[in-house]
Coordinates of C-alpha atoms in Angstrom, one line a residue:
Chain A
X221 CA 98.1 117.3 -143.4
X222 CA 99.1 116.8 -146.6
X223 CA 101.2 120.1 -147.8
X224 CA 100.8 120.9 -151.2
X225 CA 103.7 124.2 -152.4
X226 CA 100.6 126.0 -155.6
X227 CA 102.8 128.2 -157.4
X228 CA 101.4 131.1 -158.4
X229 CA 102.6 133.5 -161.7
X230 CA 101.5 137.2 -160.8
X231 CA 98.8 136.4 -158.7
X232 CA 97.1 133.7 -160.9
X233 CA 97.3 130.6 -161.0
X234 CA 97.5 127.5 -163.6
X235 CA 96.7 124.9 -164.6
X236 CA 99.5 122.9 -162.6
X237 CA 98.2 124.8 -159.8
X238 CA 94.8 123.0 -159.5
X239 CA 96.4 119.6 -161.2
X240 CA 98.3 120.1 -157.8
X241 CA 95.7 120.6 -155.1
X242 CA 94.1 118.0 -156.5
X243 CA 96.7 116.1 -156.3
X244 CA 97.0 116.6 -152.6
X245 CA 93.2 116.1 -152.2
X246 CA 93.4 112.6 -153.7
X247 CA 96.4 111.6 -151.7
X248 CA 95.0 113.4 -148.4
X249 CA 91.9 110.9 -149.0
X250 CA 94.0 108.0 -148.9
X251 CA 95.6 109.1 -145.4
X252 CA 92.6 110.5 -143.9
X253 CA 94.3 113.8 -143.1
X254 CA 93.9 117.1 -144.3
X255 CA 94.9 119.3 -147.2
X256 CA 97.0 122.9 -146.7
X257 CA 97.5 124.3 -149.2
X258 CA 101.2 127.1 -149.7
X259 CA 100.6 130.1 -152.0
X260 CA 102.3 133.2 -152.4
X261 CA 98.9 134.6 -154.6
X262 CA 96.9 137.1 -152.4
X263 CA 93.9 135.7 -150.3
X264 CA 91.6 136.9 -152.7
X265 CA 92.6 135.2 -155.5
X266 CA 93.8 132.1 -153.0
X267 CA 90.4 131.0 -151.8
X268 CA 89.4 128.4 -155.6
X269 CA 91.7 126.2 -154.2
X270 CA 89.1 125.6 -151.8
X271 CA 86.5 124.2 -154.6
X272 CA 89.9 121.9 -155.6
X273 CA 90.3 120.5 -152.3
X274 CA 91.9 122.6 -149.9
X275 CA 91.5 122.9 -146.2
X276 CA 93.4 125.3 -145.1
X277 CA 95.0 128.1 -147.3
X278 CA 98.2 130.1 -146.2
X279 CA 99.2 132.4 -148.5
X280 CA 102.5 134.3 -147.6
X281 CA 105.7 136.6 -149.2
X282 CA 108.0 133.9 -150.7
X283 CA 111.4 134.4 -151.6
X284 CA 112.6 134.4 -155.4
X285 CA 114.3 131.3 -156.4
X286 CA 112.9 127.7 -156.6
X287 CA 115.9 127.4 -153.3
X288 CA 114.6 129.7 -151.5
X289 CA 111.4 128.9 -151.5
X290 CA 112.5 125.5 -150.8
X291 CA 114.3 126.8 -147.9
X292 CA 111.3 128.5 -146.7
X293 CA 108.7 125.3 -146.9
X294 CA 111.3 122.8 -144.8
X295 CA 110.4 125.5 -141.8
X296 CA 106.8 124.9 -142.5
X297 CA 106.0 121.5 -142.7
X298 CA 106.9 120.2 -139.4
X299 CA 103.7 118.5 -138.8
X300 CA 103.3 116.7 -142.3
X301 CA 102.1 113.5 -143.5
X302 CA 103.5 114.2 -146.8
X303 CA 104.4 117.2 -149.8
X304 CA 103.1 118.2 -152.7
X305 CA 105.2 120.2 -155.3
X306 CA 104.0 120.6 -159.2
X307 CA 107.2 119.0 -161.6
X308 CA 107.2 123.3 -163.1
X309 CA 110.5 124.5 -163.5
X310 CA 110.2 126.4 -160.2
X311 CA 109.3 123.2 -158.5
X312 CA 111.9 120.9 -160.3
X313 CA 114.5 122.9 -157.9
X314 CA 111.9 123.3 -154.9
X315 CA 111.2 119.7 -154.1
X316 CA 114.7 118.4 -154.4
X317 CA 115.8 121.0 -151.9
X318 CA 113.2 120.5 -149.4
X319 CA 114.2 116.8 -149.5
X320 CA 117.8 117.5 -149.0
X321 CA 116.9 120.2 -145.8
X322 CA 114.2 117.7 -144.1
X323 CA 116.3 114.0 -145.4
X324 CA 113.2 113.4 -146.8
X325 CA 112.1 110.7 -148.9
X326 CA 111.0 111.9 -152.8
X327 CA 110.4 111.0 -156.1
X328 CA 110.2 112.8 -159.0
X329 CA 108.5 112.7 -162.4
X330 CA 105.8 110.7 -161.1
X331 CA 103.1 109.8 -163.4
X332 CA 100.7 108.4 -160.9
X333 CA 98.7 108.7 -157.2
X334 CA 99.8 106.8 -154.0
X335 CA 98.6 103.7 -154.3
X336 CA 99.6 102.5 -151.1
X337 CA 100.5 105.2 -148.0
X338 CA 102.4 102.4 -145.8
X339 CA 105.3 103.1 -147.1
X340 CA 103.9 106.0 -149.7
X341 CA 104.4 103.9 -153.0
X342 CA 104.0 105.5 -156.6
X343 CA 104.6 105.0 -160.1
X344 CA 106.7 107.2 -162.3
X345 CA 109.0 107.3 -165.5
X346 CA 112.6 106.1 -165.7
X347 CA 114.6 105.4 -168.2
X348 CA 113.5 108.6 -171.4
X349 CA 109.4 107.0 -170.6
X350 CA 110.9 103.5 -171.7
X351 CA 109.9 102.0 -168.2
X352 CA 107.8 103.0 -165.4
X353 CA 108.9 102.7 -162.0
X354 CA 107.2 102.0 -158.8
X355 CA 109.1 103.2 -155.8
X356 CA 108.5 103.2 -152.1
X357 CA 109.2 106.2 -149.8
X358 CA 110.5 104.5 -146.9
X359 CA 112.3 107.4 -144.5
X360 CA 111.2 110.3 -143.9
X361 CA 109.2 113.1 -145.0
X362 CA 107.4 112.0 -148.5
X363 CA 107.4 114.6 -151.1
X364 CA 106.3 114.1 -154.4
X365 CA 107.1 115.7 -157.5
X366 CA 104.3 114.9 -160.1
X367 CA 104.3 115.4 -164.0
X368 CA 102.0 118.2 -165.2
X369 CA 98.9 116.7 -167.0
X370 CA 99.8 113.2 -165.7
X371 CA 97.1 113.7 -162.8
X372 CA 94.0 116.2 -163.8
X373 CA 92.1 118.6 -162.0
X374 CA 89.0 117.0 -159.5
X375 CA 87.0 119.7 -158.0
X376 CA 86.6 118.2 -154.4
X377 CA 85.7 120.9 -151.9
X378 CA 87.3 121.3 -148.9
X379 CA 87.4 123.8 -146.7
X380 CA 89.0 126.1 -147.1
X381 CA 90.2 128.1 -144.3
X382 CA 92.4 130.5 -144.9
Chain B
X36 CA 140.4 127.1 -160.8
X37 CA 138.9 124.1 -159.7
X38 CA 135.9 122.3 -161.8
X39 CA 134.2 119.4 -160.3
X40 CA 132.0 117.8 -163.5
X41 CA 129.6 114.9 -162.0
X42 CA 129.0 112.5 -164.8
X43 CA 126.4 109.5 -164.1
X44 CA 127.4 106.5 -165.7
X45 CA 123.8 105.6 -168.1
X46 CA 122.3 103.3 -170.7
X47 CA 122.9 104.5 -174.5
X48 CA 119.6 106.4 -175.6
X49 CA 119.8 104.1 -178.7
X50 CA 119.4 101.0 -176.2
X51 CA 116.3 98.9 -175.9
X52 CA 115.5 98.9 -172.7
X53 CA 114.3 95.7 -170.8
X54 CA 114.2 94.6 -167.5
X55 CA 114.6 91.6 -165.3
X56 CA 112.2 88.7 -165.3
X57 CA 110.9 90.0 -161.6
X58 CA 110.6 93.3 -162.9
X59 CA 113.5 94.8 -159.8
X60 CA 116.3 95.7 -161.9
X61 CA 117.4 97.0 -165.1
X62 CA 118.7 94.4 -167.2
X63 CA 121.9 95.4 -168.6
X64 CA 122.4 92.2 -171.0
X65 CA 123.3 94.1 -174.6
X66 CA 123.0 97.1 -172.8
X67 CA 126.2 99.6 -174.0
X68 CA 126.7 101.7 -170.9
X69 CA 128.2 106.1 -171.9
X70 CA 128.7 109.4 -170.2
X71 CA 125.1 110.7 -169.4
X72 CA 124.6 113.2 -172.4
X73 CA 123.6 116.0 -170.1
X74 CA 127.3 115.4 -168.7
X75 CA 128.7 115.5 -171.9
X76 CA 127.0 119.6 -172.3
X77 CA 128.6 120.2 -168.9
X78 CA 132.4 118.5 -169.4
X79 CA 132.1 120.0 -172.7
X80 CA 131.9 123.3 -171.0
X81 CA 133.9 122.4 -168.4
X82 CA 136.9 121.5 -170.7
X83 CA 135.7 125.5 -173.0
X84 CA 136.4 127.2 -169.3
X85 CA 139.6 125.6 -168.6
X86 CA 140.9 126.7 -172.2
X87 CA 139.3 130.5 -171.4
X88 CA 141.0 131.1 -168.3
X89 CA 142.6 127.7 -166.8
X90 CA 141.2 125.0 -164.9
X91 CA 141.9 121.7 -163.0
X92 CA 138.8 119.6 -164.0
X93 CA 138.0 116.9 -161.9
X94 CA 135.0 114.3 -163.1
X95 CA 133.4 112.2 -160.6
X96 CA 131.1 109.4 -160.4
X97 CA 129.4 107.5 -157.9
X98 CA 128.9 104.1 -158.9
X99 CA 130.5 100.7 -158.7
X100 CA 133.6 99.7 -160.0
X101 CA 131.7 98.7 -163.5
X102 CA 131.2 102.7 -163.9
X103 CA 135.2 103.5 -164.5
X104 CA 135.6 102.9 -167.7
X105 CA 132.7 105.5 -168.5
X106 CA 135.6 108.1 -165.8
X107 CA 137.8 106.8 -168.6
X108 CA 136.0 108.0 -171.2
X109 CA 135.7 111.6 -169.9
X110 CA 139.4 111.7 -169.2
X111 CA 139.9 110.8 -172.3
X112 CA 138.1 113.7 -173.2
X113 CA 140.1 116.1 -171.7
X114 CA 139.3 115.7 -168.3
X115 CA 142.8 115.9 -165.8
X116 CA 141.5 113.5 -162.8
X117 CA 138.6 111.4 -162.2
X118 CA 137.1 110.4 -158.6
X119 CA 134.9 107.6 -158.3
X120 CA 133.1 107.0 -154.9
X121 CA 132.7 104.0 -154.5
X122 CA 128.5 103.5 -153.5
X123 CA 125.3 102.4 -155.5
X124 CA 123.1 104.9 -157.4
X125 CA 119.7 104.0 -157.2
X126 CA 118.7 106.6 -154.2
X127 CA 119.3 110.5 -155.0
X128 CA 120.0 111.6 -151.7
X129 CA 122.7 109.2 -150.6
X130 CA 124.3 109.8 -153.9
X131 CA 124.4 113.8 -153.2
X132 CA 125.3 113.6 -149.8
X133 CA 128.0 111.5 -151.2
X134 CA 129.2 113.7 -153.5
X135 CA 128.6 116.5 -151.0
X136 CA 131.3 115.2 -148.6
X137 CA 133.8 115.1 -151.3
X138 CA 133.8 118.6 -152.3
X139 CA 133.4 119.8 -148.4
X140 CA 136.5 117.9 -148.5
X141 CA 137.8 119.5 -151.3
X142 CA 137.7 123.2 -152.9
X143 CA 136.3 123.7 -156.4
X144 CA 135.1 127.1 -157.6
X145 CA 132.5 125.3 -160.1
X146 CA 130.2 122.4 -159.8
X147 CA 128.6 120.7 -163.0
X148 CA 125.7 118.1 -163.0
X149 CA 123.3 117.5 -166.1
X150 CA 120.3 118.4 -165.1
X151 CA 119.1 114.7 -165.1
X152 CA 120.6 111.6 -165.7
X153 CA 118.4 109.4 -169.0
X154 CA 118.2 106.0 -166.8
X155 CA 116.1 107.7 -163.8
X156 CA 115.2 111.4 -164.9
X157 CA 115.4 112.2 -161.2
X158 CA 116.4 116.6 -161.3
X159 CA 117.5 115.8 -157.8
X160 CA 121.3 115.3 -157.3
X161 CA 121.9 118.7 -158.6
X162 CA 119.8 120.6 -156.3
X163 CA 120.0 118.0 -152.8
X164 CA 123.3 118.7 -153.3
X165 CA 123.7 122.9 -153.3
X166 CA 120.7 122.7 -150.8
X167 CA 123.4 120.9 -148.5
X168 CA 126.3 122.9 -149.2
X169 CA 123.8 126.6 -149.2
X170 CA 125.3 126.8 -152.7
X171 CA 124.0 129.5 -155.3
X172 CA 121.7 126.7 -157.8
X173 CA 120.6 126.6 -161.6
X174 CA 118.6 124.4 -162.9
X175 CA 117.6 123.8 -166.9
X176 CA 120.6 126.1 -167.4
X177 CA 121.5 127.1 -171.2
X178 CA 124.5 129.4 -170.3
X179 CA 126.9 130.5 -168.4
X180 CA 130.1 133.0 -168.4
X181 CA 132.4 132.7 -165.6
X182 CA 133.9 136.1 -164.4
X183 CA 136.9 135.6 -161.6
X184 CA 134.5 134.8 -158.4
X185 CA 131.1 135.1 -159.6
X186 CA 129.2 133.8 -162.7
X187 CA 126.1 134.8 -164.8
X188 CA 124.0 131.8 -166.0
X189 CA 121.0 131.8 -168.1
X190 CA 118.7 129.1 -166.8
X191 CA 115.3 128.2 -169.1
X192 CA 112.4 128.5 -167.2
X193 CA 107.9 127.9 -167.4
X194 CA 107.9 130.1 -170.7
X195 CA 110.8 131.7 -171.2
X196 CA 114.7 132.5 -170.1
X197 CA 116.2 133.5 -167.1
X198 CA 119.1 135.3 -166.4
X199 CA 120.8 134.6 -162.9
X200 CA 124.6 136.3 -161.6
X201 CA 126.1 134.2 -158.5
X202 CA 129.0 134.1 -156.6
X203 CA 131.6 130.9 -156.4
X204 CA 131.3 128.2 -155.6
X205 CA 127.7 127.6 -156.6
X206 CA 126.4 124.4 -159.2
X207 CA 124.3 124.1 -161.9
X208 CA 122.4 121.4 -163.7
X209 CA 123.6 121.4 -167.1
X210 CA 121.5 120.6 -170.4
X211 CA 121.4 121.2 -174.2
X212 CA 122.2 124.8 -174.8
X213 CA 125.3 124.7 -172.1
X214 CA 126.9 123.7 -175.4
X215 CA 125.9 123.3 -178.9
X216 CA 126.2 119.5 -179.7
X217 CA 128.1 120.3 -183.0
X218 CA 130.9 121.6 -180.1
X219 CA 130.4 118.5 -177.8
X220 CA 134.1 117.4 -177.2
X221 CA 135.3 113.4 -178.7
X222 CA 138.2 111.8 -177.7
X223 CA 141.1 111.8 -179.8
X224 CA 143.7 109.5 -179.9
X225 CA 146.1 110.7 -178.0
X226 CA 143.4 111.2 -175.0
X227 CA 142.8 108.3 -175.0
X228 CA 146.2 107.2 -174.5
X229 CA 146.9 109.9 -171.7
X230 CA 143.8 109.0 -170.5
X231 CA 145.5 105.1 -168.8
X232 CA 147.8 107.3 -167.0
X233 CA 145.3 110.1 -165.3
X234 CA 144.7 109.6 -161.2
X235 CA 141.6 108.1 -160.6
X236 CA 140.7 108.0 -157.3
X237 CA 138.4 105.6 -155.6
X238 CA 136.5 106.9 -152.5
X239 CA 133.9 105.3 -149.7
X240 CA 130.4 107.1 -150.0
X241 CA 127.4 106.9 -148.0
X242 CA 124.9 104.2 -147.1
X243 CA 121.2 103.9 -146.8
X244 CA 119.0 105.3 -148.5
X245 CA 115.5 107.0 -148.0
X246 CA 113.5 105.6 -151.2
X247 CA 113.6 102.2 -152.7
X248 CA 112.8 100.6 -156.2
X249 CA 109.8 98.1 -156.2
X250 CA 109.8 97.6 -159.1
X251 CA 110.3 98.6 -163.2
X252 CA 107.7 97.3 -166.5
X253 CA 107.5 98.8 -169.8
X254 CA 104.3 101.4 -169.9
X255 CA 101.3 99.8 -172.0
X256 CA 101.5 100.1 -175.8
X257 CA 100.9 103.5 -177.8
X258 CA 97.0 103.0 -178.7
X259 CA 96.0 104.4 -181.8
X260 CA 95.5 107.9 -183.2
X261 CA 92.6 109.2 -182.4
X262 CA 90.4 111.1 -185.5
X263 CA 87.8 113.4 -184.6
X264 CA 85.2 114.7 -187.2
X265 CA 85.8 118.6 -187.6
X266 CA 82.3 118.7 -187.2
X267 CA 82.3 117.3 -183.5
X268 CA 84.3 119.7 -181.3
X269 CA 82.5 118.9 -178.3
X270 CA 83.7 115.3 -178.7
X271 CA 86.9 116.8 -178.9
X272 CA 87.0 118.8 -176.0
X273 CA 86.1 115.8 -174.3
X274 CA 88.9 113.8 -174.9
X275 CA 91.5 116.3 -174.1
X276 CA 90.3 117.7 -170.6
X277 CA 88.9 112.8 -170.0
X278 CA 91.3 111.3 -171.2
X279 CA 94.5 113.1 -172.3
X280 CA 94.2 115.4 -169.7
X281 CA 95.6 118.2 -171.5
X282 CA 93.2 120.9 -170.3

């Protein structure tokens, strides 16, 4: 499973939320697995995530801080093949916290979906956008934090089991 | 109070970035290296705290011997002592582990990092360091007040600001706004002279790595501006949705 953390604001999703699910769907299609979305939104508001590719949707009460959410996710991703977090202000704390606590392999500022899954290889911005780095995530749980608006939204239905 | 300021050794912001012929790394020829601009805000903030309530400031870099001039510049600006952790700095989690190890062996009340370095733009090390230590962490920090054993921190978030109250020790990922650009400290002659004799210790860092750079390349040249006639709103929407992915 590719696990995607889907951020919500006052029980509502923004574009970055749907983009995160689309990203996870794209990665899961390459890896030959499913997508599990984790969100704090209510089940009623979370169900539309299925149309962007979520096969499973878990709604949880989450911590108030990015570090707290990162710690919660660390306990939920044991069976994951990868994790996706949007590069929002909160996501920029969640992703590295998760990587530290799971001894994962993290790519931030990512601008593309994985071009390889063994190891996971992605492109990211570097040198303040004067360069593009291709990075491989070699050891530990692959975790990708992408730049919002870099990937776009794709509607591709998942099973959406709550 | 003991303050640790983490310093990155990065290409100057005006440097022309080129990569080696095989694309495996930055070509350092002709590149001037400086203190990471985000870290400069943190160092000046530390100096403000020192002048207000007294503190010892240690600056730390994870890198090879080539980074020592950058540490000496930080000493010239006003830090009291420096530590270079001898390790490569291209994998964030091993950098954070090295910093964590140093912090666990020394007592710090406040750890100030820049929110990111302008070479790898990772925004990873400060949060990772805080997670390893289980310290409170505030990122994108644009305001910090210390009151005894606690702190109030202002952070930029999506759509505004947030105020956090934390106990010390804590980790901060700072940016412009932590201090104003006009207040950044620069070395004076006395600072440059005394920097030569201030202590600079070297410790061994963590090895290994979880990620690896495969290659570097320059981005494609920007395309010409597209002008969309005012009566073609549908075409504008299509371009924003399909090409720039803005909506």
